[in-house]
C-alpha atoms as a printed R data frame, in Angstrom:
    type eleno elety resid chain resno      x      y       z
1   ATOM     1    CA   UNK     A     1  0.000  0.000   0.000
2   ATOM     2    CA   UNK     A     2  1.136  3.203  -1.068
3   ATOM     3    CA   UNK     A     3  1.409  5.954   2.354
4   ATOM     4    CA   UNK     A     4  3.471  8.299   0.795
5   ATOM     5    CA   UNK     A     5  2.578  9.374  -3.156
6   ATOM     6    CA   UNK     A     6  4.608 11.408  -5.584
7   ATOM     7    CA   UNK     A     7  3.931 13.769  -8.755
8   ATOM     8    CA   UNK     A     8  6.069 15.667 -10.961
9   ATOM     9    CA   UNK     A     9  4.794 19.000 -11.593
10  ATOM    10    CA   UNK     A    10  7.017 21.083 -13.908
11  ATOM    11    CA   UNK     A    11 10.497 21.133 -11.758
12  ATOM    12    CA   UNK     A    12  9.224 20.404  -8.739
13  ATOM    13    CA   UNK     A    13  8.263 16.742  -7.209
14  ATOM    14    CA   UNK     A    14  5.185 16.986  -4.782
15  ATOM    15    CA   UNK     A    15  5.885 14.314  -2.119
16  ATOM    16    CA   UNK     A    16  2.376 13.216  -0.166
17  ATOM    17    CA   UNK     A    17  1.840 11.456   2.788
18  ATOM    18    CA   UNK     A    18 -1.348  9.793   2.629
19  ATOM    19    CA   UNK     A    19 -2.749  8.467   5.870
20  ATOM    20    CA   UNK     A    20 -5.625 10.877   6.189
21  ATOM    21    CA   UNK     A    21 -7.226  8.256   8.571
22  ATOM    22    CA   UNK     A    22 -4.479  8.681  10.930
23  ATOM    23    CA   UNK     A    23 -3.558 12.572   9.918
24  ATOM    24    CA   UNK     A    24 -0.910 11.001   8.612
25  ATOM    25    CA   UNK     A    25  1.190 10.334  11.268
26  ATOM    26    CA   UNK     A    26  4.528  8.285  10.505
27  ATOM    27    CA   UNK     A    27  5.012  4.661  10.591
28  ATOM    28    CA   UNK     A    28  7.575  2.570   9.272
29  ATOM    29    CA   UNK     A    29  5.533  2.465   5.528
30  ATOM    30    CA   UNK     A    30  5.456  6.073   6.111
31  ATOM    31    CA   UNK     A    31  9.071  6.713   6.843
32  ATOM    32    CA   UNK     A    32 10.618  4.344   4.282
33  ATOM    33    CA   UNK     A    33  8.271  5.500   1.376
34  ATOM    34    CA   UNK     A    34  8.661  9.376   2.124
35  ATOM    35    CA   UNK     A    35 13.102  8.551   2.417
36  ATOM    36    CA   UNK     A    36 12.319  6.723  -1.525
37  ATOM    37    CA   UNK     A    37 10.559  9.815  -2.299
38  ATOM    38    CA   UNK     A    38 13.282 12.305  -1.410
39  ATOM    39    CA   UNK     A    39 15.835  9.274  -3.163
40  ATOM    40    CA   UNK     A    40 13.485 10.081  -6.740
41  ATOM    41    CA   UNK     A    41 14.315 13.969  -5.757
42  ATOM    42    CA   UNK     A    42 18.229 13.830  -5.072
43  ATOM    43    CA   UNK     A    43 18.540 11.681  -8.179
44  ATOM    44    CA   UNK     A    44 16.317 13.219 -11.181
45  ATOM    45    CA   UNK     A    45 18.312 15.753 -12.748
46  ATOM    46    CA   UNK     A    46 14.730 17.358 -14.012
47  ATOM    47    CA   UNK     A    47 13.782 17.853 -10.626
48  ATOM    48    CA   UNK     A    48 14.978 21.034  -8.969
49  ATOM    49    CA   UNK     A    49 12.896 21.244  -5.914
50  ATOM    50    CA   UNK     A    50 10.141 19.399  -3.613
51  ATOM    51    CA   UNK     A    51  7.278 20.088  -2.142
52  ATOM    52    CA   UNK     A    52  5.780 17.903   0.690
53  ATOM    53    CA   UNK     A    53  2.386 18.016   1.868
54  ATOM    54    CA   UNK     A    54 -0.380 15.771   3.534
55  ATOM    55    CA   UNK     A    55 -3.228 14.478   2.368
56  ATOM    56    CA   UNK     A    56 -6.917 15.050   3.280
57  ATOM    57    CA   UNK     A    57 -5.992 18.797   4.974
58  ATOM    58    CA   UNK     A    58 -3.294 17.593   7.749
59  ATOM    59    CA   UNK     A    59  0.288 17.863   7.208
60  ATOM    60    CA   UNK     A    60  1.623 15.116   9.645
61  ATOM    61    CA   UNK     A    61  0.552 14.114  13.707
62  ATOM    62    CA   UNK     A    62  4.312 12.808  13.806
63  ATOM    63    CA   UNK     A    63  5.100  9.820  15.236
64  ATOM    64    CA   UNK     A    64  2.650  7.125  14.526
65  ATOM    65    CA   UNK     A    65  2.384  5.870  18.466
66  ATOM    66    CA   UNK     A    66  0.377  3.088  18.166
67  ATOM    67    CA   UNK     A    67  2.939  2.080  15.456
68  ATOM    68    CA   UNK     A    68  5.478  2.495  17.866
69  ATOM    69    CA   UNK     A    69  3.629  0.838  20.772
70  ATOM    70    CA   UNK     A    70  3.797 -2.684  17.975
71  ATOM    71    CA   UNK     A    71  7.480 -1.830  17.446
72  ATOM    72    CA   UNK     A    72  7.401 -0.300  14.170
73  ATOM    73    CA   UNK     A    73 10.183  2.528  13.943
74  ATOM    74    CA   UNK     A    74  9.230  5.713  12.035
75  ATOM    75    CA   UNK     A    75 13.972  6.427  11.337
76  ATOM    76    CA   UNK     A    76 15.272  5.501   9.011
77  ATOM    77    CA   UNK     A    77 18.891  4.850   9.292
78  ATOM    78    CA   UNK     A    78 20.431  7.721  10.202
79  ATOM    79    CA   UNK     A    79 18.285  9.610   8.226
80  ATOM    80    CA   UNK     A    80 16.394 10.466  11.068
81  ATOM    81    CA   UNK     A    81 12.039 10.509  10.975
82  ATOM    82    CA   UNK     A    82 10.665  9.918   8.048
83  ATOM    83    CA   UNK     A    83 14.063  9.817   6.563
84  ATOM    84    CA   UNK     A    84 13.689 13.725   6.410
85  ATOM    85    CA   UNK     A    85 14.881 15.395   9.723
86  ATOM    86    CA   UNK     A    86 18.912 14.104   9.879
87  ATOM    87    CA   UNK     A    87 18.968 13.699   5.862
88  ATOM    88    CA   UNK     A    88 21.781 16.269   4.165
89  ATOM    89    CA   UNK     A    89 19.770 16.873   0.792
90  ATOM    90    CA   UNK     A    90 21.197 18.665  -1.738
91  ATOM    91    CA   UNK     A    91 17.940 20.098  -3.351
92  ATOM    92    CA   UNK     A    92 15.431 22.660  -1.830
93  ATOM    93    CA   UNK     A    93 12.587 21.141   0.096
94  ATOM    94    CA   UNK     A    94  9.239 23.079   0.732
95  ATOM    95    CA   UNK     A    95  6.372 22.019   3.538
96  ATOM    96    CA   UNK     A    96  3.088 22.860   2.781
97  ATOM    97    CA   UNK     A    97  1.699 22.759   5.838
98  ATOM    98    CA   UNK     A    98 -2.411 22.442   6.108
99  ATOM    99    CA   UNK     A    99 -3.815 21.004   9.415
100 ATOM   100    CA   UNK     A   100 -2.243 19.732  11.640
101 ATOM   101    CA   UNK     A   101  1.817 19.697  12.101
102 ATOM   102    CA   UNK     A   102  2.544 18.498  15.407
103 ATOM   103    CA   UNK     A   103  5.327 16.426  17.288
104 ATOM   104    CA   UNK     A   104  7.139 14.683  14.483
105 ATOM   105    CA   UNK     A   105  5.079 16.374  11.931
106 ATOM   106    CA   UNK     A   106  5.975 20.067  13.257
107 ATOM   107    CA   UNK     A   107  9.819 18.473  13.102
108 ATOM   108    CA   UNK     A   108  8.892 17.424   9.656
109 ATOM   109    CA   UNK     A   109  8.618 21.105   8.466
110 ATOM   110    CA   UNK     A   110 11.541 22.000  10.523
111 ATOM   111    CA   UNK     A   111 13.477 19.936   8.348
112 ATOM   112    CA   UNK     A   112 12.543 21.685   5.573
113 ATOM   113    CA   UNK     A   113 14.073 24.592   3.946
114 ATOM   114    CA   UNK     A   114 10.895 26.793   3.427
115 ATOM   115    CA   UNK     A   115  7.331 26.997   4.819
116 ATOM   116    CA   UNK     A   116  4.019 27.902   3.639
117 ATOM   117    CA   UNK     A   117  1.419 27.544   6.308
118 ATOM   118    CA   UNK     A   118 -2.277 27.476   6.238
119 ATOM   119    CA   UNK     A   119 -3.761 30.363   7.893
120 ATOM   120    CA   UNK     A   120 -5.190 27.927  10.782
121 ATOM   121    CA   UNK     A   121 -2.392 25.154  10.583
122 ATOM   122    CA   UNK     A   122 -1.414 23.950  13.519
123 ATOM   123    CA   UNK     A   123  2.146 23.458  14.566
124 ATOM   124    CA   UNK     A   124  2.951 22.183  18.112
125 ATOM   125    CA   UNK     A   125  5.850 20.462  19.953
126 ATOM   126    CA   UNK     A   126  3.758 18.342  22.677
127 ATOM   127    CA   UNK     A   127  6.453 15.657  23.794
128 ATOM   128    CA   UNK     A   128  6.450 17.128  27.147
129 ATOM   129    CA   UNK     A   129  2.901 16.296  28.089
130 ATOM   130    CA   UNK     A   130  4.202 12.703  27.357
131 ATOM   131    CA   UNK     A   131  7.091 12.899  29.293
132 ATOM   132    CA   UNK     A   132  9.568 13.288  26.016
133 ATOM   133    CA   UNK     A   133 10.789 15.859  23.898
134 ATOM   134    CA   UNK     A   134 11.186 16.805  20.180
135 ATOM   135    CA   UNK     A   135 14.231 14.944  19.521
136 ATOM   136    CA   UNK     A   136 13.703 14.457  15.904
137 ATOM   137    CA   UNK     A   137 14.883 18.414  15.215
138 ATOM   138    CA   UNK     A   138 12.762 20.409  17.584
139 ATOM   139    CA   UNK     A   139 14.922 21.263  20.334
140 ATOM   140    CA   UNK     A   140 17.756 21.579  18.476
141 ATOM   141    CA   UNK     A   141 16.217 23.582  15.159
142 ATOM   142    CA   UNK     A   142 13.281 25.824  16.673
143 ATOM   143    CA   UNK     A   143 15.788 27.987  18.830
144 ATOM   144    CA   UNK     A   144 18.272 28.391  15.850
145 ATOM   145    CA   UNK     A   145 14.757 29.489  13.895
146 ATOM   146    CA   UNK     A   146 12.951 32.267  16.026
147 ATOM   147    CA   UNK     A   147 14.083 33.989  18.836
148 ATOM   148    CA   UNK     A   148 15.415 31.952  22.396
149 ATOM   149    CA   UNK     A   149 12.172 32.854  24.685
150 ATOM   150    CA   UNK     A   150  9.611 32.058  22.200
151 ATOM   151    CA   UNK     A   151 10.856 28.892  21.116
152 ATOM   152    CA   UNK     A   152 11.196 28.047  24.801
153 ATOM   153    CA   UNK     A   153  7.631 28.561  25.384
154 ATOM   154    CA   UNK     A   154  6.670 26.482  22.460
155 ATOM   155    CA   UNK     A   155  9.125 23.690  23.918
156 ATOM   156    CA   UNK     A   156  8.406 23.923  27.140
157 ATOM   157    CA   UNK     A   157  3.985 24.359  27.220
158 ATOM   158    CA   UNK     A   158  3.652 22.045  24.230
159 ATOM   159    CA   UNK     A   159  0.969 24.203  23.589
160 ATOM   160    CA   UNK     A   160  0.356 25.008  19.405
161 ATOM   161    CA   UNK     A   161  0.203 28.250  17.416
162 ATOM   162    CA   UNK     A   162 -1.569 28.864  14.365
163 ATOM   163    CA   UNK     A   163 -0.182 29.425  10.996
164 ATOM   164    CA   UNK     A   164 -0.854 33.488  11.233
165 ATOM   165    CA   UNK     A   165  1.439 33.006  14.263
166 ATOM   166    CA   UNK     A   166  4.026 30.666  12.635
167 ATOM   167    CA   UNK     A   167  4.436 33.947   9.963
168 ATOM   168    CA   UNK     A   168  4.648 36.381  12.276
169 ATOM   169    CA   UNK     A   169  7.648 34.519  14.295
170 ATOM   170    CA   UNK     A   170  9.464 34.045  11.225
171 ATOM   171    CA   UNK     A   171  8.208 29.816  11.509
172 ATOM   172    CA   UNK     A   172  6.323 30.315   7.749
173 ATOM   173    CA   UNK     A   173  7.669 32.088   4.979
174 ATOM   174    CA   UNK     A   174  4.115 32.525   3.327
175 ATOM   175    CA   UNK     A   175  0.699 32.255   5.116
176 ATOM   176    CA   UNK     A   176 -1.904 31.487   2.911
177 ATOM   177    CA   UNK     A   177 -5.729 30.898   2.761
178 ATOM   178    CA   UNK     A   178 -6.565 27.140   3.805
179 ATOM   179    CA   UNK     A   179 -6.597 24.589   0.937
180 ATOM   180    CA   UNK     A   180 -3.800 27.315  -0.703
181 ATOM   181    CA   UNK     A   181 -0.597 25.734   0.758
182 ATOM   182    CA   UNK     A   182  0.104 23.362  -1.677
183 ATOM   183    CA   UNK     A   183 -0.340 25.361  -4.799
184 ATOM   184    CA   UNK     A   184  1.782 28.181  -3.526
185 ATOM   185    CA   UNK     A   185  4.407 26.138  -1.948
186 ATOM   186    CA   UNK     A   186  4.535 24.751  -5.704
187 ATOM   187    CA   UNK     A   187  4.667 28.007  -7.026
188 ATOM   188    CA   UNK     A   188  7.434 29.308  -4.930
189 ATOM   189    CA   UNK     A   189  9.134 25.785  -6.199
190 ATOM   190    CA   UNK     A   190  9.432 26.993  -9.956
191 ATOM   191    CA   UNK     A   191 10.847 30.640  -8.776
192 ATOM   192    CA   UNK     A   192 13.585 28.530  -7.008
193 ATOM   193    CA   UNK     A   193 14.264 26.211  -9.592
194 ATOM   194    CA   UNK     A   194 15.144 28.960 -12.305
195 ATOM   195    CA   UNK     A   195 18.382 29.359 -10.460
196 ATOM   196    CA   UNK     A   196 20.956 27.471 -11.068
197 ATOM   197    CA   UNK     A   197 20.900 24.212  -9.759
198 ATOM   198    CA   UNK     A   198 24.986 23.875  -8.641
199 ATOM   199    CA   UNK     A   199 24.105 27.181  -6.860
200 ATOM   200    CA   UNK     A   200 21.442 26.214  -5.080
201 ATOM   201    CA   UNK     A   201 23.115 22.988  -3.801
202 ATOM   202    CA   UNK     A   202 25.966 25.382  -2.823
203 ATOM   203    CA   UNK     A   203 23.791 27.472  -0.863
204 ATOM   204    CA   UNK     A   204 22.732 24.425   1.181
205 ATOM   205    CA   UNK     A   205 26.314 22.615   2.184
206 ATOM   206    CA   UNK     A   206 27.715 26.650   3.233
207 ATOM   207    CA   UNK     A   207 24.353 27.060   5.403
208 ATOM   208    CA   UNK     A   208 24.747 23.660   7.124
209 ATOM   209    CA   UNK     A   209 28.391 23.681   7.627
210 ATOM   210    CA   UNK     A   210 30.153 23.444  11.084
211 ATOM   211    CA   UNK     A   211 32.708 25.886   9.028
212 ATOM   212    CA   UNK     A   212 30.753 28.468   7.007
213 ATOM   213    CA   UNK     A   213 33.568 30.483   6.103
214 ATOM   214    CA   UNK     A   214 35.705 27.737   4.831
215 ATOM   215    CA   UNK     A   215 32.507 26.050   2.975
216 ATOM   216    CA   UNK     A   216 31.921 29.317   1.267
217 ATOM   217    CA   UNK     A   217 35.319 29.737  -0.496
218 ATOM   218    CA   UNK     A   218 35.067 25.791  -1.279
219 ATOM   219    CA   UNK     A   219 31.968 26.127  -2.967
220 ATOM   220    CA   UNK     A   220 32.489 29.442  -4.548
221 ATOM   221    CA   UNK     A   221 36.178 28.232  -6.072
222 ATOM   222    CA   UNK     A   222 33.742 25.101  -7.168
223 ATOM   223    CA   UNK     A   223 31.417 27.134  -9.052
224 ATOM   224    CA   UNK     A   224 33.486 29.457 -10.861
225 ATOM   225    CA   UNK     A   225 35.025 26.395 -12.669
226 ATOM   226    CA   UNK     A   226 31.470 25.116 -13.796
227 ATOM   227    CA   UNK     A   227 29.543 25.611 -17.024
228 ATOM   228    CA   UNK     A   228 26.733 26.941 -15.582
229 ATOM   229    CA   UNK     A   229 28.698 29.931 -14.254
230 ATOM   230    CA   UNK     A   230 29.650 30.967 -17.525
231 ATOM   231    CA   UNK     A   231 26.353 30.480 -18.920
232 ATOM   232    CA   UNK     A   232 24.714 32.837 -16.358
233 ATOM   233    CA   UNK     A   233 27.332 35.271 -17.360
234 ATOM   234    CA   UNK     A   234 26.559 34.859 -21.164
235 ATOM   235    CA   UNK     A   235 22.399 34.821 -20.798
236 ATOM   236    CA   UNK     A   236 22.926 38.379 -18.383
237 ATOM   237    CA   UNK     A   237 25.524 40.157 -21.525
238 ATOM   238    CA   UNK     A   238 22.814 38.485 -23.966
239 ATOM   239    CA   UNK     A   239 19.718 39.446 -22.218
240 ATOM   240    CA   UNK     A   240 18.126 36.105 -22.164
241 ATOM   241    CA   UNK     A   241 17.017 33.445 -19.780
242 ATOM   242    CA   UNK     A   242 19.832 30.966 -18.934
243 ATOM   243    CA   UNK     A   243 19.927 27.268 -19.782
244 ATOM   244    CA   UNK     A   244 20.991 25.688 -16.807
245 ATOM   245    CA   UNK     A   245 22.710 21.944 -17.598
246 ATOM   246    CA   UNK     A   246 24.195 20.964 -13.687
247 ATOM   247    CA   UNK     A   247 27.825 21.397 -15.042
């Protein structure tokens, strides 16, 4: 049974996880399909971005519990959950967030690069009204994301906020109308993928890097021997669109 569907659309790949029944919390199906998924990304030279969603207006619950009550485990390798939140991917991921994102779900988005939020999605960290914490990302990502005290009060009352309040703290990089996320998260995928593709992967090692600085000037020497380099300089003298290859 398929949990976790994908669609090309233009550049991007739109990765869904469809449990609707269970607000698509992650199981082992779950977290093996959705780490294929971002597999079909990495390697399709066609595909620039993704976009992942949930079905049936809920991103993710997170951790499938009763899945983990059997003995089911929603990491893969060390991925991380899902096979998302530990992953170094080289191409730009976008959540579309509708419904629900809580726990593992919440961490889910985290582990994306961009947001775009529902107006009345719901993100939450609640491990600590079940004596755990967000240890797929949470604790470690949310305080690097928004400022110290506000993350702290998210971590530490497990109580949700709202998409409206996910853009105002800098969570959500669009807020939309609900039912909207997915087709703006998709549009914001073909902006990014008219860049160069070499770029954009650069842009992700130097922001993840225990050594900025040094990544930078790695990278940057990188790129200035490509082909794609010397193409953007060409289409900007000619005045045209550049034809990005990945060389």
């Amino acid at each position: 049974m398929n949990e976790v569907r994908t669609e090309r659309v233009g550049s991007a790949l739109l990765i869904t996880i469809d449990r609707p029944e269970a607000r698509n919390a992650v199981n082992a199906a779950v977290a093996t399909q959705l780490s294929a998924a971002l597999d079909e990304l990495e390697a399709t030279p066609e595909l620039r971005v993704g976009v992942l969603t949930g079905a049936g207006g809920s991103f993710s619950a997170g951790m499938d519990l009763k899945a983990a009550l059997k003995g089911e485990s929603p990491v893969v390798g060390d991925r991380g959950l899902g096979g998302l939140t530990e992953a170094e991917l080289s191409k730009p991921l976008i959540a579309a967030v509708e419904g629900f994102a809580l726990g593992g779900g919440f961490e889910l988005a985290l582990g994306c690069d961009l947001v775009v939020a529902a107006e009345d999605a719901r993100f939450g960290l609640p491990e600590v009204k079940r004596g755990l914490i967000a240890a797929a990302g949470g604790v470690v990502r949310l305080p690097r994301r928004i400022p110290h005290h506000l993350a702290m009060e998210i971590l530490l009352t497990g109580e949700p906020i709202d998409g409206r309040r996910a853009g105002t703290l800098g969570i959500a990089n669009r807020v939309v109308p609900n039912g909207e996320a997915a087709a703006v998260a998709l549009q914001l995928a073909e902006q990014i993928a008219q860049n160069a593709p070499l770029a954009l992967a650069a842009v992700k090692a130097v922001v993840r890097s225990q050594d900025p600085w040094a990544a930078q000037r790695t990278e940057s020497t990188r790129l200035m021997r490509t082909a794609d380099v010397r193409e953007g300089m060409t289409a900007f003298a000619e005045r045209r669109a550049p034809q990005w290859t990945g060389r």
